[in-house]
Coordinates of C-alpha atoms in Angstrom, one line a residue:
X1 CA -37.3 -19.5 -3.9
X2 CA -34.3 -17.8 -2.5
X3 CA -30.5 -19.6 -1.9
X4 CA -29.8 -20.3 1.8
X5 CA -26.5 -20.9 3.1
X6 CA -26.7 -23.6 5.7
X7 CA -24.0 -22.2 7.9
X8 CA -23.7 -18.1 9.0
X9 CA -20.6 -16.4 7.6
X10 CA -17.7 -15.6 9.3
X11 CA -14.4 -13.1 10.3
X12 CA -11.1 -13.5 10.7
X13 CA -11.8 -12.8 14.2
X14 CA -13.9 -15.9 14.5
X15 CA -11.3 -17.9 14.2
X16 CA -7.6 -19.2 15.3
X17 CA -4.4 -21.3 14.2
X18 CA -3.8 -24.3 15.4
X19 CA 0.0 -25.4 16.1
X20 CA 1.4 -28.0 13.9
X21 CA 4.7 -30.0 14.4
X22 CA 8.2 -27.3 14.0
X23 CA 11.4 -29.3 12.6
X24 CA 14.9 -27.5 13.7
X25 CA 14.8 -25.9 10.9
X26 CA 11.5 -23.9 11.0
X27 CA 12.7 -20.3 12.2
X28 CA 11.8 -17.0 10.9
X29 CA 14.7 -16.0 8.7
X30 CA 14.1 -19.6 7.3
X31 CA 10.8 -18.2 6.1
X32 CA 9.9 -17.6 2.3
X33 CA 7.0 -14.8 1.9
X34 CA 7.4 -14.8 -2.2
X35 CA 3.7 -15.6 -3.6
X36 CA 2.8 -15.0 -7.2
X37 CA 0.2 -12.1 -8.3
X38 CA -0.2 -13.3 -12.0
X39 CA -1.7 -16.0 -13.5
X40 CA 0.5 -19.2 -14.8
X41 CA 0.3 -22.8 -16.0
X42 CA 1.2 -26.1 -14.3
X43 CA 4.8 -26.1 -14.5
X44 CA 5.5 -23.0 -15.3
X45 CA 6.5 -19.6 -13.6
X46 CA 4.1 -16.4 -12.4
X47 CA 5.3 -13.4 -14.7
X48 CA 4.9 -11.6 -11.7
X49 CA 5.9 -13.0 -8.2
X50 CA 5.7 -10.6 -4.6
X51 CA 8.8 -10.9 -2.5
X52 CA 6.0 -10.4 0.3
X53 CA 2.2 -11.1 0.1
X54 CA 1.3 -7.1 1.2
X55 CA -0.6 -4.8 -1.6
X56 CA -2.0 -1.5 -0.9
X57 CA -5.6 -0.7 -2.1
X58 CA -7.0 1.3 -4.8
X59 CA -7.4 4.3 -2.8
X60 CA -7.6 7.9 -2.7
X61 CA -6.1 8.2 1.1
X62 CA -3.6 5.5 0.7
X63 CA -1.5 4.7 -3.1
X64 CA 0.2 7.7 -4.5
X65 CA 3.5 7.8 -5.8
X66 CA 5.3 8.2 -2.1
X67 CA 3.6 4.7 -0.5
X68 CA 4.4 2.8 -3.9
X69 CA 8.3 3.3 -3.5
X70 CA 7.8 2.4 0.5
X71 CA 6.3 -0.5 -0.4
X72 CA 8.1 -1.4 -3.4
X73 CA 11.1 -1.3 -1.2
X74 CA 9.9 -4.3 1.3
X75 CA 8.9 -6.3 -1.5
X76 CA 5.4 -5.7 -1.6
X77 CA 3.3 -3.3 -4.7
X78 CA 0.7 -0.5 -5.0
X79 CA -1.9 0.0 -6.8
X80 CA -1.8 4.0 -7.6
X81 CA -6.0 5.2 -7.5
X82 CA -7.5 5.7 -10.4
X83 CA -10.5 8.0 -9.2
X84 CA -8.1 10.9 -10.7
X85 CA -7.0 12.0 -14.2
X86 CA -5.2 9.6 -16.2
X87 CA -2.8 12.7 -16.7
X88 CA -2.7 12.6 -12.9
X89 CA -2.4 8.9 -12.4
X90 CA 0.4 8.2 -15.1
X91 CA 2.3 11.0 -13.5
X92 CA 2.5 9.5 -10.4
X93 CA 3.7 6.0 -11.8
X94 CA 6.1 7.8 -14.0
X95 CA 7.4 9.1 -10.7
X96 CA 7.8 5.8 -9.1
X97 CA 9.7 4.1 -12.2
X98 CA 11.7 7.3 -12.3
X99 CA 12.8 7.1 -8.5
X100 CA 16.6 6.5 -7.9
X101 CA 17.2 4.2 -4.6
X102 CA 18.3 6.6 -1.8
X103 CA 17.7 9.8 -4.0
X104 CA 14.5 11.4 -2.7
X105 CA 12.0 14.1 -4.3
X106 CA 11.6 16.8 -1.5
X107 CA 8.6 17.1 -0.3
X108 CA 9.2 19.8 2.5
X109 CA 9.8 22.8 0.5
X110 CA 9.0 26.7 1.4
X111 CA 10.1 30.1 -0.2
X112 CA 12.2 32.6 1.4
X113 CA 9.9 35.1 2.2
X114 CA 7.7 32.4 4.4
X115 CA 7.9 32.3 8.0
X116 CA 9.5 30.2 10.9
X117 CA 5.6 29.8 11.3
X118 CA 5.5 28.3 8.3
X119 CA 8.9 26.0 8.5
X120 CA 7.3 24.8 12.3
X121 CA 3.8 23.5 10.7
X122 CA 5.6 21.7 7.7
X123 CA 8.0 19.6 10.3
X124 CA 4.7 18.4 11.9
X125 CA 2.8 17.7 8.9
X126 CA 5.4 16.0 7.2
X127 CA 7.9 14.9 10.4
X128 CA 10.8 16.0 8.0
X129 CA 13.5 18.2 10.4
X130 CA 15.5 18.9 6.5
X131 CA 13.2 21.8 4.5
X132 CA 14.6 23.1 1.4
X133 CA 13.8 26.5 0.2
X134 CA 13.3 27.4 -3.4
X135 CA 12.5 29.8 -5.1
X136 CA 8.8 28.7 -5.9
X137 CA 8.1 26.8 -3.2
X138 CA 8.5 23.2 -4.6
X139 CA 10.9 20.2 -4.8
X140 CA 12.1 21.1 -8.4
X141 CA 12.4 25.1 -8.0
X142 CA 16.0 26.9 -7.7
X143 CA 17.9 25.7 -4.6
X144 CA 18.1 29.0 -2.6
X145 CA 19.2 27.4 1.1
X146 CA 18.2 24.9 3.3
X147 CA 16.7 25.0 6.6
X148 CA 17.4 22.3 9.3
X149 CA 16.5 22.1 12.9
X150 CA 20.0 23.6 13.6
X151 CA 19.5 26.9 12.1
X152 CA 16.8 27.7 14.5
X153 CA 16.0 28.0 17.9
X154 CA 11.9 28.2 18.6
X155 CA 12.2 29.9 22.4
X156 CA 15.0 32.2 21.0
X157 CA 12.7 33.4 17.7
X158 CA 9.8 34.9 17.1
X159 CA 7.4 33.0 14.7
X160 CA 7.6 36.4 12.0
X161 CA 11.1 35.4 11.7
X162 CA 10.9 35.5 7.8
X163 CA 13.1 32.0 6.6
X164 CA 15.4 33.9 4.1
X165 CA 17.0 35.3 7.2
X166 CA 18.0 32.1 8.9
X167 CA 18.1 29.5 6.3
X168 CA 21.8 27.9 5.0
X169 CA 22.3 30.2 2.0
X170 CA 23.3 28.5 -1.4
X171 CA 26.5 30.0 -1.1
X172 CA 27.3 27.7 2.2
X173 CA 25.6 24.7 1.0
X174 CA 27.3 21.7 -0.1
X175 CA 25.6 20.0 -3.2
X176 CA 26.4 17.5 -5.5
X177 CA 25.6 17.6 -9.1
X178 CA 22.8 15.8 -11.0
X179 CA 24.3 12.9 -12.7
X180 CA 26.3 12.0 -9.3
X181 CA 25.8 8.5 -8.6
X182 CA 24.1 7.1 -5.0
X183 CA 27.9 6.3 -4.2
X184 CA 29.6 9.5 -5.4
X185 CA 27.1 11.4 -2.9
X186 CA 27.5 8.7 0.0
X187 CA 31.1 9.6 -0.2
X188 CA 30.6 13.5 0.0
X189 CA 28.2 12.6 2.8
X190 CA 30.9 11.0 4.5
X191 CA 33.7 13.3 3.9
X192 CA 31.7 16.1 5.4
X193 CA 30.0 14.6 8.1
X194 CA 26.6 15.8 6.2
X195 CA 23.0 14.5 7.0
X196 CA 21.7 15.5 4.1
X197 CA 22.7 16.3 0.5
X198 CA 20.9 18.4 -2.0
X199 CA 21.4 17.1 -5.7
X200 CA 21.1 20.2 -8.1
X201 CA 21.3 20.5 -12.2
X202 CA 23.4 23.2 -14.2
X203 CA 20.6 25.7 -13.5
X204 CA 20.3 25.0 -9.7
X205 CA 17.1 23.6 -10.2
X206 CA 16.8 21.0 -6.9
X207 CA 16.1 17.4 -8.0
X208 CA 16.7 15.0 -5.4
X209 CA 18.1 14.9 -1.5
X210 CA 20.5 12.2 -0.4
X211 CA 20.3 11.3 3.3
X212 CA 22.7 9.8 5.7
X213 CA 20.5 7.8 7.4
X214 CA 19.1 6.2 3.7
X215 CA 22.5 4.9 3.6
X216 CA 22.3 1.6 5.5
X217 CA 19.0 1.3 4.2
X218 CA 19.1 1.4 1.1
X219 CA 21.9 -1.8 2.0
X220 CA 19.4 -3.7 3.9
X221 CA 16.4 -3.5 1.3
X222 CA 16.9 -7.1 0.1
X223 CA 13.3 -7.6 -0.7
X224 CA 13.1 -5.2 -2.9
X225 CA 10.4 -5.6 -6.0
X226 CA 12.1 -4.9 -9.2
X227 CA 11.6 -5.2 -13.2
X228 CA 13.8 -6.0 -15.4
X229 CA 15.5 -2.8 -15.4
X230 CA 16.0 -2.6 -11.9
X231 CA 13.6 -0.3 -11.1
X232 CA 10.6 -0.7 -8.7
X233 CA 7.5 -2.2 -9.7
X234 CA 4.2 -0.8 -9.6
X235 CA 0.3 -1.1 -10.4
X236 CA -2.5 0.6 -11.1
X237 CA -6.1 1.0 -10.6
X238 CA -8.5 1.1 -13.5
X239 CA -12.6 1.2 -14.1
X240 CA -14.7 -0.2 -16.5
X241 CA -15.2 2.8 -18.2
X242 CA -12.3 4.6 -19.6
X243 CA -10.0 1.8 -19.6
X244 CA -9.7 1.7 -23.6
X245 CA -8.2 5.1 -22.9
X246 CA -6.3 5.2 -19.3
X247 CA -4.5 1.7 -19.6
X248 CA -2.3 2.8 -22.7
X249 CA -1.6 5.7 -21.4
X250 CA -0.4 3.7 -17.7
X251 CA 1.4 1.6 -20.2
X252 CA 3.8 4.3 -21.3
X253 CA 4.5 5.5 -18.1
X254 CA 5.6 2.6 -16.8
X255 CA 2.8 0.3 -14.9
X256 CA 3.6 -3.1 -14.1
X257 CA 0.3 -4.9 -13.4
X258 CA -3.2 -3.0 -13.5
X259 CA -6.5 -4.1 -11.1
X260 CA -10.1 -3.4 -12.4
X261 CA -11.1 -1.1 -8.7
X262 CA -14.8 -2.2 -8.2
X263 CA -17.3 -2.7 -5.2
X264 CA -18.3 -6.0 -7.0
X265 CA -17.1 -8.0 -10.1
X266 CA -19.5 -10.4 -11.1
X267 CA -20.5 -8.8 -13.4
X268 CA -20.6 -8.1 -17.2
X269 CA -18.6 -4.5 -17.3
X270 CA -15.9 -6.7 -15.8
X271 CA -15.6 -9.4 -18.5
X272 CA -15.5 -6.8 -21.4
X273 CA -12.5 -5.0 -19.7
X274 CA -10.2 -8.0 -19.6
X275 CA -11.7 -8.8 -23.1
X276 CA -10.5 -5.6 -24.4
X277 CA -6.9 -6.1 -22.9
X278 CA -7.2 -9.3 -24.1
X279 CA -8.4 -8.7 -27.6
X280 CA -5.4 -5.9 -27.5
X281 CA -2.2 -7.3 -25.6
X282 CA -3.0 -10.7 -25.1
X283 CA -1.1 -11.9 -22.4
X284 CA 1.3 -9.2 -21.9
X285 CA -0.8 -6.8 -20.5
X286 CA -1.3 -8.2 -16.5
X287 CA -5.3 -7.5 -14.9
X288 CA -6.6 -8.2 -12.2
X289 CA -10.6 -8.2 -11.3
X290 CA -12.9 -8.4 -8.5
X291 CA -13.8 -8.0 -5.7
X292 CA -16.2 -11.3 -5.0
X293 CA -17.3 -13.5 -2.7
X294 CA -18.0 -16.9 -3.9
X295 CA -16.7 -19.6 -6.2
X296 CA -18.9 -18.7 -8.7
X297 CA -17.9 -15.2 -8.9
X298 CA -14.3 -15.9 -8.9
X299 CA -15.0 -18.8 -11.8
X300 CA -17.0 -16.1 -13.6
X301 CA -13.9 -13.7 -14.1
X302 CA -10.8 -17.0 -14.4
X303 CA -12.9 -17.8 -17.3
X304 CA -12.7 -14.6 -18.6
X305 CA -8.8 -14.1 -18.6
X306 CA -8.1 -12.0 -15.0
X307 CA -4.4 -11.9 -13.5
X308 CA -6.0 -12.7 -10.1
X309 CA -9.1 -12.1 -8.7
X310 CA -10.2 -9.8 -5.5
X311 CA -12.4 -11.1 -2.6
X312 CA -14.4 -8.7 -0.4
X313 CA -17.5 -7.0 -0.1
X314 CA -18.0 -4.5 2.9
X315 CA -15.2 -6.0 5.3
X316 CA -13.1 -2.5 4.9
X317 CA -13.0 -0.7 7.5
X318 CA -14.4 2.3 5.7
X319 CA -17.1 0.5 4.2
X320 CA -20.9 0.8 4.5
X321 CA -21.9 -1.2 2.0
X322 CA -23.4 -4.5 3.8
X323 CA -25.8 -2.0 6.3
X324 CA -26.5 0.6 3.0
X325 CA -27.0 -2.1 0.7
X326 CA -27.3 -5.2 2.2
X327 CA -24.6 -7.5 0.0
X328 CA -21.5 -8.9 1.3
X329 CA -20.6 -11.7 3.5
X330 CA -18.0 -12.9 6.0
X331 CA -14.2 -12.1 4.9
X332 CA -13.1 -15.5 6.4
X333 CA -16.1 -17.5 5.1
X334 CA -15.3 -16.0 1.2
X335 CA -12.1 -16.2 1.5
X336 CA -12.2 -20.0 2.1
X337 CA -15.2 -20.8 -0.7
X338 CA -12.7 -18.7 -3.3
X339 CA -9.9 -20.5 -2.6
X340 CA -11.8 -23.8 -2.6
X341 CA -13.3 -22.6 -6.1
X342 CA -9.2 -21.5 -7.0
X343 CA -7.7 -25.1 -6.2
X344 CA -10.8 -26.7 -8.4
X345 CA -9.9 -24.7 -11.5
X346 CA -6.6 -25.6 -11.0
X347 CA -7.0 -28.9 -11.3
X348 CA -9.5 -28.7 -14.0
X349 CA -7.7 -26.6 -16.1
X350 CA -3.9 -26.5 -14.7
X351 CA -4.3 -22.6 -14.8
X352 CA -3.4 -21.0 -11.1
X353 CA -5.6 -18.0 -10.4
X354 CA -4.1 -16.3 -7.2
X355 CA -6.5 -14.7 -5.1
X356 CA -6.4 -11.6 -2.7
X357 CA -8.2 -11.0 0.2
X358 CA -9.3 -7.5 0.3
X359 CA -10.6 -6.0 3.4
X360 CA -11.1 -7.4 6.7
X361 CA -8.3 -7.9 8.2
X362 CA -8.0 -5.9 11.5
X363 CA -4.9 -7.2 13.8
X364 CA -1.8 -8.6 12.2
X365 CA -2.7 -12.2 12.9
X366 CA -5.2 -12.0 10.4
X367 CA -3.0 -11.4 7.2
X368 CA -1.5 -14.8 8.5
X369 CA -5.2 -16.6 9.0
X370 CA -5.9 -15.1 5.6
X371 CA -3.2 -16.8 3.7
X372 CA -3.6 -19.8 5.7
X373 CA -6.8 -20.2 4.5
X374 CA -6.0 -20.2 0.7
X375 CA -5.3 -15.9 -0.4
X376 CA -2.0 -15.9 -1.7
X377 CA -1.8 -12.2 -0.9
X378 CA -3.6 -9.5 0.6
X379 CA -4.6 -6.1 -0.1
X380 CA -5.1 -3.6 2.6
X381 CA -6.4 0.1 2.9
X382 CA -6.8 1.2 6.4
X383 CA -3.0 -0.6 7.4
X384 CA -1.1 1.7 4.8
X385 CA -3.4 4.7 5.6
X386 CA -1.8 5.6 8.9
X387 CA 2.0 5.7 7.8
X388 CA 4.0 8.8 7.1
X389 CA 4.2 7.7 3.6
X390 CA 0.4 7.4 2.4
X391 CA -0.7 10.9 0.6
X392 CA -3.2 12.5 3.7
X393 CA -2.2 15.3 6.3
X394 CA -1.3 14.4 9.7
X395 CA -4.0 16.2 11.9
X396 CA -3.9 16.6 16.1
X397 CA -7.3 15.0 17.8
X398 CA -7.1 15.1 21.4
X399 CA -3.4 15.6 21.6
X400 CA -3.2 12.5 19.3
X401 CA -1.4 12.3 16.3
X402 CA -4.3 10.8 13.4
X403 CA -4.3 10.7 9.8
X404 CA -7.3 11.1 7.5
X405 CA -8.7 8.0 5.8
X406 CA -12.1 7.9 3.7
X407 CA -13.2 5.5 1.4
X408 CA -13.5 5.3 -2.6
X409 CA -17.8 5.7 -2.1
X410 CA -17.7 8.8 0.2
X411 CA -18.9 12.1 -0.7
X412 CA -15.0 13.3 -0.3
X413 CA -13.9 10.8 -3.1
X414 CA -16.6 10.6 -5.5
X415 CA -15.6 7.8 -7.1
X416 CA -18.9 6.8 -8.9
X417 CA -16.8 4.2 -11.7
X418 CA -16.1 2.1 -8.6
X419 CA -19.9 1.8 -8.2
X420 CA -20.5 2.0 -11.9
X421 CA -23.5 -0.1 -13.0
X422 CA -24.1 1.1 -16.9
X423 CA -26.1 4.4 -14.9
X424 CA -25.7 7.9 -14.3
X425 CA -22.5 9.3 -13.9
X426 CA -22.6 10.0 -10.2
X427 CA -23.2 8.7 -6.4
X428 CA -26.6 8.1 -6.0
X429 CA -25.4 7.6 -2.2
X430 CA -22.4 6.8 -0.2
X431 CA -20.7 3.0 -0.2
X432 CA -18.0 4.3 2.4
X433 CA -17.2 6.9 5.4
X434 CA -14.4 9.6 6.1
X435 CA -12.9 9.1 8.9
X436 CA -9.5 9.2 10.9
X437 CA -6.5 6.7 12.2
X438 CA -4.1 6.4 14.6
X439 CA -0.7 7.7 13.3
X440 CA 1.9 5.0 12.9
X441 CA 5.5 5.9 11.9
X442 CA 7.3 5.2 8.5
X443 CA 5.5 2.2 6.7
X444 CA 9.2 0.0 6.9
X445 CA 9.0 -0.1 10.7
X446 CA 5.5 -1.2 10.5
X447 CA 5.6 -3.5 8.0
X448 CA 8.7 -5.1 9.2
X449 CA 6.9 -5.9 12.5
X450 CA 3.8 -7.4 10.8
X451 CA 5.6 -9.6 8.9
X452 CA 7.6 -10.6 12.1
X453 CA 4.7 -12.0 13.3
X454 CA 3.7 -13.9 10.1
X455 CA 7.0 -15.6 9.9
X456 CA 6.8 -16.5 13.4
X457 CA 3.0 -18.1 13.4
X458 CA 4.1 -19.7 10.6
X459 CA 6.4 -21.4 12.2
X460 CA 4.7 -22.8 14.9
X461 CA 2.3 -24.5 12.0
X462 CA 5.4 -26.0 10.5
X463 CA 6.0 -24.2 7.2
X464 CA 8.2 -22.2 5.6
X465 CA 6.1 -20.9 2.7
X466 CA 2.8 -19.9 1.9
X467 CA 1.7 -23.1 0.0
X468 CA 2.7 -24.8 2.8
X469 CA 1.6 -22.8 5.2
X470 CA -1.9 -23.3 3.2
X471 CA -1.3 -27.3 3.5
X472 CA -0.6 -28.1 7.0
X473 CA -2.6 -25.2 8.8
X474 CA -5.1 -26.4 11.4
X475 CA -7.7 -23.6 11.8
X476 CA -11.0 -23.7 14.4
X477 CA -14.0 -21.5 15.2
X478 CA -13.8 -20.2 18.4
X479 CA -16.7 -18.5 20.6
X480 CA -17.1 -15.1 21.6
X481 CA -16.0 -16.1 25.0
X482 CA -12.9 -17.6 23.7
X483 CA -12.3 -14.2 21.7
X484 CA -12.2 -12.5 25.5
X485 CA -9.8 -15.1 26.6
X486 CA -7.2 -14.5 24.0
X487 CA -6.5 -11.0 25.2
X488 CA -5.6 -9.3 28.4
X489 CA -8.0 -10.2 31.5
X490 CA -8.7 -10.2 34.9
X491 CA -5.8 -8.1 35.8
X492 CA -5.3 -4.7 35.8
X493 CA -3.0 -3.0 33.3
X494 CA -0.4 -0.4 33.5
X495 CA 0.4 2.3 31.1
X496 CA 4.0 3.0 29.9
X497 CA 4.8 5.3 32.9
X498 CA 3.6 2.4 35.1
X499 CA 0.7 3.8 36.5
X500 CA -2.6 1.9 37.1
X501 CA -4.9 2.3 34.7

């Protein structure tokens, strides 16, 4: 007969930290968030080690070149999508191991003969006041002026106003040329009381902008996730399908670290993936697997040589698979049964496996309950989606500012090699929704406040790392009443302009 679990799975939600002993010195800035990604032996070091335990997911609406540098920057990594051309893919991670620190690829660019129309949409769907115009419309045409918020006046114009008219000719601009170094530019910056500069080759092709305000920083991004050659890490996403042909090509443009993007990895297309990067690069070559939900799934793909190993089936936000298909279970219960199973092969075998938690996680507090409960990192989708940074458009819905977010098994994504099991190539039905999310700002201000509250909960458990955080935490179930006591209640709330509500 059928496997029964003697106890119902659980959330994230179900559950809360107990407070542990704090010595004088347990305070945030005391805090260490570095957890390793990669596999490694007893006694020795991860290849790869996260300044902070943060990945963003495989995903159409979320990893693209942009978000990887964001993240890169805090410490964290991305995981560009693979549902795209490995054309497409590689040129997105050659862009990220190409980016210079504080020189930025334009992305609000317009031609002359465009409107003020035209220059008004781009500042909302990009939130960028600095719009350089070109000759064909793109961040790499001819430099022909820039436009900022100063050289136009919305009550004074009409919309018609064609841009070639009011733009900053070439002529008045001041530019530096390619080759310049970030200090060399900060210095013309300084000398002309600039916000912006445009850097330009011999044929006044644009290539990068520098910005006043990237300045301080690029001087406070101590976190930031780096190779060996200084520039910023990143990973990619790969299937079970193409991989004999898409990882060599993600190798020469740069990927640190790739992760096999599936809806579950227990399974044989899995194993012959990482044997093929195996059988090809040995250990070199970094992969990670997943997702699962249980120790044997995760002992299933240890065994067979993964980087780390993914847990999560149907906790994303955007996913349908538990009601279409009935499989999954609890985030909080798998997580804790995985890291169990982790902490068993470790001592059998003196191999550490880290594990991610992937999906699930719905307030902040919950990337701290997840590592508490064994995940050395996490991987989110729906977190990243809603930052300026993350590749959708920024849409108006009832006078709020949203940003579109659908999953890797909609209709909208196709993604069929997430879903893959040796069948047709196609959906045979949808794994995931499209949807929209509140808009959120710039991922730094975000992500800075998240882990805010990470160092500080850990804290009042009495650690100052994640291993130890995963030692001395205290954790209990709580009931659905105790879930209503741990918000706002029984008063009545005012809004920011301090009326009742």
């Amino acid at each position: 007969m059928a496997f029964y679990y003697d106890e119902p799975c659980h959330t994230f939600n179900e559950y809360l930290l107990v407070p542990g002993y704090s010595s004088a010195e347990c305070i945030p800035d005391n805090v260490s968030l570095k957890t390793p990604i990669t596999k490694f032996k007893k006694g020795e070091e991860p290849a790869i080690t996260l300044n902070i335990p943060m990945t963003s997911a495989v995903m159409q609406s979320v990893s693209n070149d942009t978000l990887a540098v964001a993240l890169a920057k805090e410490g964290g990594v991305s995981f560009i999508y693979g549902s795209q051309t490995i054309e497409q893919e590689a040129a997105m991670i050659a862009k990220v191991k190409a980016y210079k620190a504080g020189f930025v690829t334009s992305d609000s660019n317009i031609k002359p003969d465009q409107t003020l129309a035209d220059i008004l949409k781009l500042k909302e769907e990009t939130g960028h006041s600095t719009v350089a115009v070109t000759d064909d419309g793109t961040g790499i045409g001819k430099l022909l002026g820039v436009v900022t918020s100063r050289d136009y006046r919305v009550s004074r114009m009409a919309v018609e106003t064609p841009v070639y008219s009011f733009m900053t000719p070439i002529e008045k601009v001041i530019s530096a040329p390619k080759g310049a170094t970030l200090s060399e530019c900060n210095d013309i910056i300084w000398a002309n009381k600039l916000n912006s500069l445009p850097v330009v080759d011999n044929d006044g092709k644009l290539c990068y902008f520098v910005f006043r305000k990237d300045y301080s920083e690029h001087k406070e991004n101590t976190s930031e996730l780096l190779d060996a050659q200084k520039r910023y890490m990143v990973g990619a996403g790969v299937n079970t399908r193409d991989y004999a042909e898409r990882i060599p090509a993600l190798l020469e443009a740069g990927a640190d670290i790739f992760c096999i993007d599936s809806s579950e990895g227990y399974t044989e297309w899995q194993r012959r993936t990482i044997a093929w990067v195996r059988g090809k690069y040995g250990d070199k070559v970094k992969i990670g697997a997943g997702n699962v939900i249980d120790g044997d799934g995760f002992r299933f793909l240890a065994e067979a040589g993964a980087d780390f190993v993914k847990i999560g089936i149907g906790g994303g936000s955007i996913c349908i698979t538990r009601e279409t298909k009935g499989i999954g279970r609890g985030q909080a219960t798998a997580v804790i049964e995985v890291a169990k199973a982790r902490d068993e092969y470790y001592k059998e075998t003196g191999i550490y496996v880290p594990i991610c938690s992937d999906g699930g996680i719905v307030y902040d507090h919950h990337l701290t309950l997840a590592l508490a409960m064994g995940a050395d990192f996490v991987m989110l989708g729906r977190y990243f989606s809603r930052f300026d940074e993350s590749p959708t458009n920024k849409v108006t819905i009832n006078g709020q500012y949203m940003k579109e977010y659908w999953g890797e098994g909609s209709n909208r994504a196709r993604n069929w090699q997430r879903y893959d099991m040796g069948g047709a190539k196609k959906l045979s039905f949808e794994e995931g929704v499209d949807s929209y999310v509140p808009y959120a700002g710039a991922l730094k201000d975000n992500v800075s406040t998240t882990l805010s509250k990470v160092r500080s909960t850990m804290c009042n458990c009495g650690a100052l790392t994640i291993p130890e955080l995963q030692k001395k935490a205290k954790l209990t179930l709580v009931s659905s009443t105790s879930i209503v006591e741990g918000g706002a209640h029984d008063v009545v709330l005012k809004d920011s302009s301090n009326q009742v509500k």
